[in-house]
Amino acid sequence: MAATEIARQAGEGARAVPLAGHVGFDSMPDQLVNKSVNHGFCFNILCVGETGLGKSTLMDTLFNTKFEGEPTQHNQPGVQLKSNTYELQESNVRLKLTVVNTVGFGDQINKEDSYKSIVEFIDTQFEAYLQEELKIKRTLHSYHDTRIHACLYFIAPTGHSLKSLDLVTMKKLDSKVNIIPIIAKSDAISKSELTKFKIKITSELVSNGVQIYQFPTDDETVAEINSTMNGHLPFAVVGSTEEVKIGNKMVKARQYPWGTVQVENENHCDFVKLREMLIRVNMEDLREQTHTRHYELYRRCKLEEMGFKDTDPDCKPFSLQETYEAKRNEFMGDLQKKEEEMRQMFVQRVKEKEAELKEAEKELHEKFDRLKKLHQDEKKKLEDKKKSLDDELNGFKQKKTAAELLQSQAQQAGGSTTLKRDKERKNIRLQ
Amino acid sequence: TPHSCKTVPGPGMGDFSYVGIDAILEQMRRKAMKQGFELNIMVVGQSGLGKSTLMNTLFKSKVSRKSVQATSQEKIPKTIHIKSVSHDIEEKGVRMKLTVIDTPGFGDQINNENCWQPIMKFINAQYEQYLQEEININRKKRIPDSRVHCCIYFIPPTGHCLRPLDVEFMRRLSKVVNIVPVIAKADTLTLEERDFFKQKIREELRANGIDVYPQKEFDEDAEDRMINDKIREMIPFAVVGSDQEYQVNGRRLLGRKTKWGTIEVENIAHCEFAYLRDLLIRTHMENIKDITSSIHYEVYRVRRLNENNTAVAHANGLPQHHMTSHEM
């Protein structure tokens, strides 16, 4: 075997030596790849965009499969994040793909806090990894990495400029995740408008200091294609899972009365470019940047926040674990205390309200009783009156009966009495 | 929240349904080529067993300097030294930083009690260095890895059995590092003597509970176990080293020329050097590094973090964390 060349650069304190024959460590990349294949890969994409921009459809198109069974419900207030994990396989590569969608982004009247739940979600994944990394007994080897590797930001195809919501959100996310901006449903824009739109978007991003993900140009194998693609950002995409016959092939397309937009036709949209960059060329770099840049930044900030410093070598490593635990316990303690306080306050309020209600109830009862009594009194009065009326009536009846009796007696005794009386009466009158 | 994991029908093959997920393999390969690899091998054994020669034979270059040169006035050291030398080597675009750690003086004294201590200390010091960097707030993108991935232990070709020194060393060190035992200067043993010796050694290792590489408990799956079982039936490899080439049957081969014949180093009918080379370099190099980082290093880290928890706990009067004790 021919002797191989001397290494290009010497490492720290290492001399370069030529090899006199084939050793065999050129198989190392293969060994590494085999290990990774056995272990499987993990890739997590976050799709941020307003409702109706075709986020789910684009994911289906990118990965050539139907992900979700039913469309998402958009009936919750605020921005929710829905995460789903899928196992995909292509030849011998097993990929655990997690797709996270924002639900309700941009639907609110007041969008000031829209970005918060997204940032919180991303931070939660970092935190979970950090927790695992800081554990004493850890299993990083089999840990399911949920950190977001790529954030596809869907820009509405208005043709004018970015919305302030877009700028604010991207600015909040650019130090936490690799952002790849894309123009969604770009078949709504004409080619000339698209060029102007892209330029406007790019200049707005630059003037607002938004750092989007740049495809890496340091590896000469892919430097050229990556740098070309960087110039095409943001990608204008169209998604579709429906197939249309063009010529003698079935292609993914959207059919209109005036023509058919072919998803994989580079003259029609940038879908192919997106797939190329996101999956076929830079998936590994996206994962690496997430781990070595975004995660490290999160970790550094979090640890500094908790008061750790690199400058004190004596208490450094272990205090890290120990004090982190202690601080966490303290924090949890505070949290518990606050919880307890809140609970107490709640209980107190409940008691007060309960007392109020009881009071009101009591009043009502009293009122009811009063009314009842009133009613009873009235009733009694009426009854009394009725009784007295009845008595009177009875009395009257008795008198009437007595009078009638007398009358009939008098009549029987001879009408003389009556006559006599009548005569007497006449006499009296005559006198 | 736990994620629900669904399996969806794959993208399928064919031009227009090809997604390109498998392109990640090429991306990984590219990254590996760019970053290069690190490998740290330690050689342990009495002087004169051909340690340097074997290293030079393995890597086909002068990566290890013989401790006693023919012309120098150097004497065998009175204590154990740890000498670490690094070289950058490259093959077909793959760059590797190889560090050979030599231990001159091991087993050479009259009283060899505790001669494993400085070696143990060195190995732990590398774990410590890695740990220190790992827990920094500002850490390097790639933590330089000086951890000993593999320790080749040279057994003198007595033909009988392991010496107490061999047993003691391997028993202690197999707990913290991958040990690959080899029968050195095996050209003094006939094939029958060699097989008998190997069997004796394997029995003694078993009897003393010594787990050498590849350790049974770290076999990942059935396929792994099958491959590793075959290796376990062959170790320790009986090796011969040489940096001299001789003409044999019209070819130039690495070998040792004697009056009764030339021993071809890379001929498996003559010695098992090729098996050792294949194991260490061509097939199991990644695995050796993996076991070092995900098992040996983690064991060290757990012990270290627990140790300090007790210390800090004592100092702060805090309740102690649950500890597991590890013997040195």
CSV table of N, CA, C and O in Angstrom, one decimal, chain A residues 144-192:
chain,number,residue,atom,x,y,z
A,144,HIS,N,-34.1,10.7,25.2
A,144,HIS,CA,-34.8,11.1,24.0
A,144,HIS,C,-34.8,12.7,23.9
A,144,HIS,O,-35.4,13.4,24.7
A,145,ASP,N,-33.9,13.1,23.0
A,145,ASP,CA,-33.7,14.6,22.9
A,145,ASP,C,-34.9,15.3,22.3
A,145,ASP,O,-35.2,15.0,21.1
A,146,THR,N,-35.5,16.2,23.1
A,146,THR,CA,-36.7,16.9,22.5
A,146,THR,C,-36.4,18.3,22.2
A,146,THR,O,-37.3,19.1,21.9
A,147,ARG,N,-35.1,18.7,22.2
A,147,ARG,CA,-34.8,20.1,21.9
A,147,ARG,C,-35.1,20.4,20.5
A,147,ARG,O,-34.8,19.6,19.6
A,148,ILE,N,-35.6,21.6,20.2
A,148,ILE,CA,-36.0,22.0,18.9
A,148,ILE,C,-34.7,22.2,18.0
A,148,ILE,O,-33.9,23.1,18.3
A,149,HIS,N,-34.6,21.5,16.9
A,149,HIS,CA,-33.4,21.7,16.1
A,149,HIS,C,-33.7,22.7,15.0
A,149,HIS,O,-32.7,23.4,14.5
A,150,ALA,N,-34.9,22.9,14.5
A,150,ALA,CA,-35.2,23.8,13.5
A,150,ALA,C,-36.5,24.5,13.7
A,150,ALA,O,-37.5,23.8,14.0
A,151,CYS,N,-36.6,25.8,13.5
A,151,CYS,CA,-37.9,26.4,13.6
A,151,CYS,C,-38.3,27.0,12.3
A,151,CYS,O,-37.6,27.9,11.8
A,152,LEU,N,-39.3,26.5,11.7
A,152,LEU,CA,-39.8,27.0,10.4
A,152,LEU,C,-40.8,28.1,10.7
A,152,LEU,O,-41.8,27.9,11.3
A,153,TYR,N,-40.4,29.4,10.3
A,153,TYR,CA,-41.3,30.5,10.6
A,153,TYR,C,-42.1,30.8,9.3
A,153,TYR,O,-41.6,31.2,8.3
A,154,PHE,N,-43.4,30.6,9.5
A,154,PHE,CA,-44.3,30.8,8.3
A,154,PHE,C,-44.7,32.2,8.2
A,154,PHE,O,-45.4,32.8,9.1
A,155,ILE,N,-44.3,32.9,7.1
A,155,ILE,CA,-44.7,34.3,6.8
A,155,ILE,C,-45.9,34.3,5.9
A,155,ILE,O,-45.9,33.6,4.9
A,156,ALA,N,-46.9,35.1,6.3
A,156,ALA,CA,-48.1,35.2,5.4
A,156,ALA,C,-47.8,35.8,4.1
A,156,ALA,O,-47.1,36.8,4.1
A,157,PRO,N,-48.4,35.3,3.0
A,157,PRO,CA,-48.0,35.8,1.7
A,157,PRO,C,-48.7,37.1,1.3
A,157,PRO,O,-49.5,37.2,0.4
A,158,THR,N,-48.5,38.1,2.1
A,158,THR,CA,-49.2,39.4,1.9
A,158,THR,C,-48.5,40.1,0.7
A,158,THR,O,-49.2,40.9,0.0
A,159,GLY,N,-47.2,39.9,0.5
A,159,GLY,CA,-46.5,40.6,-0.6
A,159,GLY,C,-46.0,41.9,-0.2
A,159,GLY,O,-45.2,42.5,-1.0
A,160,HIS,N,-46.3,42.4,1.0
A,160,HIS,CA,-45.8,43.7,1.4
A,160,HIS,C,-44.6,43.6,2.2
A,160,HIS,O,-43.5,43.8,1.8
A,161,SER,N,-44.8,43.3,3.5
A,161,SER,CA,-43.6,43.3,4.4
A,161,SER,C,-44.0,42.4,5.6
A,161,SER,O,-45.1,41.8,5.6
A,162,LEU,N,-43.1,42.2,6.5
A,162,LEU,CA,-43.3,41.4,7.7
A,162,LEU,C,-44.3,42.1,8.6
A,162,LEU,O,-44.3,43.3,8.7
A,163,LYS,N,-45.1,41.3,9.3
A,163,LYS,CA,-45.9,41.9,10.3
A,163,LYS,C,-45.1,42.2,11.6
A,163,LYS,O,-44.1,41.5,11.8
A,164,SER,N,-45.6,43.1,12.4
A,164,SER,CA,-44.8,43.3,13.6
A,164,SER,C,-44.8,42.1,14.5
A,164,SER,O,-43.8,41.9,15.2
A,165,LEU,N,-45.9,41.3,14.5
A,165,LEU,CA,-45.9,40.1,15.2
A,165,LEU,C,-44.7,39.2,14.8
A,165,LEU,O,-44.0,38.6,15.6
A,166,ASP,N,-44.5,39.1,13.5
A,166,ASP,CA,-43.4,38.3,13.0
A,166,ASP,C,-42.1,38.8,13.5
A,166,ASP,O,-41.2,38.0,13.9
A,167,LEU,N,-41.8,40.1,13.4
A,167,LEU,CA,-40.5,40.6,13.8
A,167,LEU,C,-40.3,40.4,15.3
A,167,LEU,O,-39.2,39.9,15.7
A,168,VAL,N,-41.3,40.7,16.1
A,168,VAL,CA,-41.2,40.5,17.5
A,168,VAL,C,-40.9,39.1,17.9
A,168,VAL,O,-40.0,38.8,18.6
A,169,THR,N,-41.7,38.2,17.3
A,169,THR,CA,-41.5,36.8,17.6
A,169,THR,C,-40.2,36.2,17.2
A,169,THR,O,-39.4,35.6,18.0
A,170,MET,N,-39.7,36.6,16.0
A,170,MET,CA,-38.5,36.1,15.5
A,170,MET,C,-37.3,36.6,16.3
A,170,MET,O,-36.3,35.9,16.6
A,171,LYS,N,-37.5,37.9,16.7
A,171,LYS,CA,-36.4,38.5,17.5
A,171,LYS,C,-36.3,37.8,18.9
A,171,LYS,O,-35.2,37.6,19.4
A,172,LYS,N,-37.4,37.3,19.4
A,172,LYS,CA,-37.4,36.6,20.7
A,172,LYS,C,-36.8,35.2,20.6
A,172,LYS,O,-36.3,34.6,21.5
A,173,LEU,N,-36.9,34.7,19.3
A,173,LEU,CA,-36.6,33.3,19.2
A,173,LEU,C,-35.1,33.1,18.6
A,173,LEU,O,-34.6,32.0,18.7
A,174,ASP,N,-34.6,34.1,18.0
A,174,ASP,CA,-33.3,33.9,17.3
A,174,ASP,C,-32.1,33.5,18.1
A,174,ASP,O,-31.2,32.9,17.6
A,175,SER,N,-32.2,33.7,19.4
A,175,SER,CA,-31.0,33.3,20.2
A,175,SER,C,-31.3,31.9,20.9
A,175,SER,O,-30.5,31.4,21.6
A,176,LYS,N,-32.5,31.4,20.5
A,176,LYS,CA,-32.9,30.1,21.2
A,176,LYS,C,-33.0,29.0,20.2
A,176,LYS,O,-33.0,27.8,20.6
A,177,VAL,N,-33.1,29.3,19.0
A,177,VAL,CA,-33.4,28.2,18.0
A,177,VAL,C,-32.9,28.6,16.6
A,177,VAL,O,-32.8,29.8,16.4
A,178,ASN,N,-32.7,27.6,15.8
A,178,ASN,CA,-32.3,27.9,14.4
A,178,ASN,C,-33.6,28.3,13.6
A,178,ASN,O,-34.4,27.5,13.5
A,179,ILE,N,-33.7,29.6,13.2
A,179,ILE,CA,-34.9,30.0,12.5
A,179,ILE,C,-34.7,29.9,11.0
A,179,ILE,O,-33.7,30.5,10.5
A,180,ILE,N,-35.6,29.3,10.3
A,180,ILE,CA,-35.6,29.3,8.8
A,180,ILE,C,-36.9,29.9,8.4
A,180,ILE,O,-38.0,29.3,8.6
A,181,PRO,N,-36.9,31.1,7.9
A,181,PRO,CA,-38.1,31.8,7.5
A,181,PRO,C,-38.6,31.3,6.2
A,181,PRO,O,-37.8,31.1,5.3
A,182,ILE,N,-39.9,31.0,6.1
A,182,ILE,CA,-40.4,30.6,4.8
A,182,ILE,C,-41.7,31.4,4.5
A,182,ILE,O,-42.4,31.8,5.4
A,183,ILE,N,-41.9,31.7,3.2
A,183,ILE,CA,-43.1,32.4,2.8
A,183,ILE,C,-44.1,31.3,2.5
A,183,ILE,O,-43.9,30.4,1.6
A,184,ALA,N,-45.2,31.2,3.2
A,184,ALA,CA,-46.2,30.2,3.1
A,184,ALA,C,-47.2,30.4,2.0
A,184,ALA,O,-47.4,31.6,1.6
A,185,LYS,N,-47.8,29.4,1.4
A,185,LYS,CA,-48.8,29.5,0.4
A,185,LYS,C,-48.3,30.5,-0.7
A,185,LYS,O,-49.1,31.4,-1.1
A,186,SER,N,-47.1,30.4,-1.1
A,186,SER,CA,-46.5,31.4,-2.0
A,186,SER,C,-47.1,31.4,-3.4
A,186,SER,O,-46.8,32.2,-4.2
A,187,ASP,N,-48.0,30.5,-3.7
A,187,ASP,CA,-48.6,30.5,-5.0
A,187,ASP,C,-49.7,31.7,-5.1
A,187,ASP,O,-50.2,31.9,-6.1
A,188,ALA,N,-49.8,32.3,-4.0
A,188,ALA,CA,-50.7,33.5,-4.0
A,188,ALA,C,-50.0,34.8,-4.5
A,188,ALA,O,-50.6,35.8,-4.7
A,189,ILE,N,-48.6,34.7,-4.6
A,189,ILE,CA,-47.9,35.8,-5.0
A,189,ILE,C,-47.3,35.6,-6.4
A,189,ILE,O,-46.8,34.5,-6.7
A,190,SER,N,-47.3,36.6,-7.2
A,190,SER,CA,-46.7,36.5,-8.5
A,190,SER,C,-45.2,36.6,-8.4
A,190,SER,O,-44.6,37.0,-7.4
A,191,LYS,N,-44.5,36.2,-9.5
A,191,LYS,CA,-43.0,36.1,-9.4
A,191,LYS,C,-42.4,37.4,-9.1
A,191,LYS,O,-41.4,37.5,-8.3
A,192,SER,N,-42.8,38.4,-9.8
A,192,SER,CA,-42.2,39.8,-9.6
A,192,SER,C,-42.5,40.3,-8.2
A,192,SER,O,-41.6,40.8,-7.5
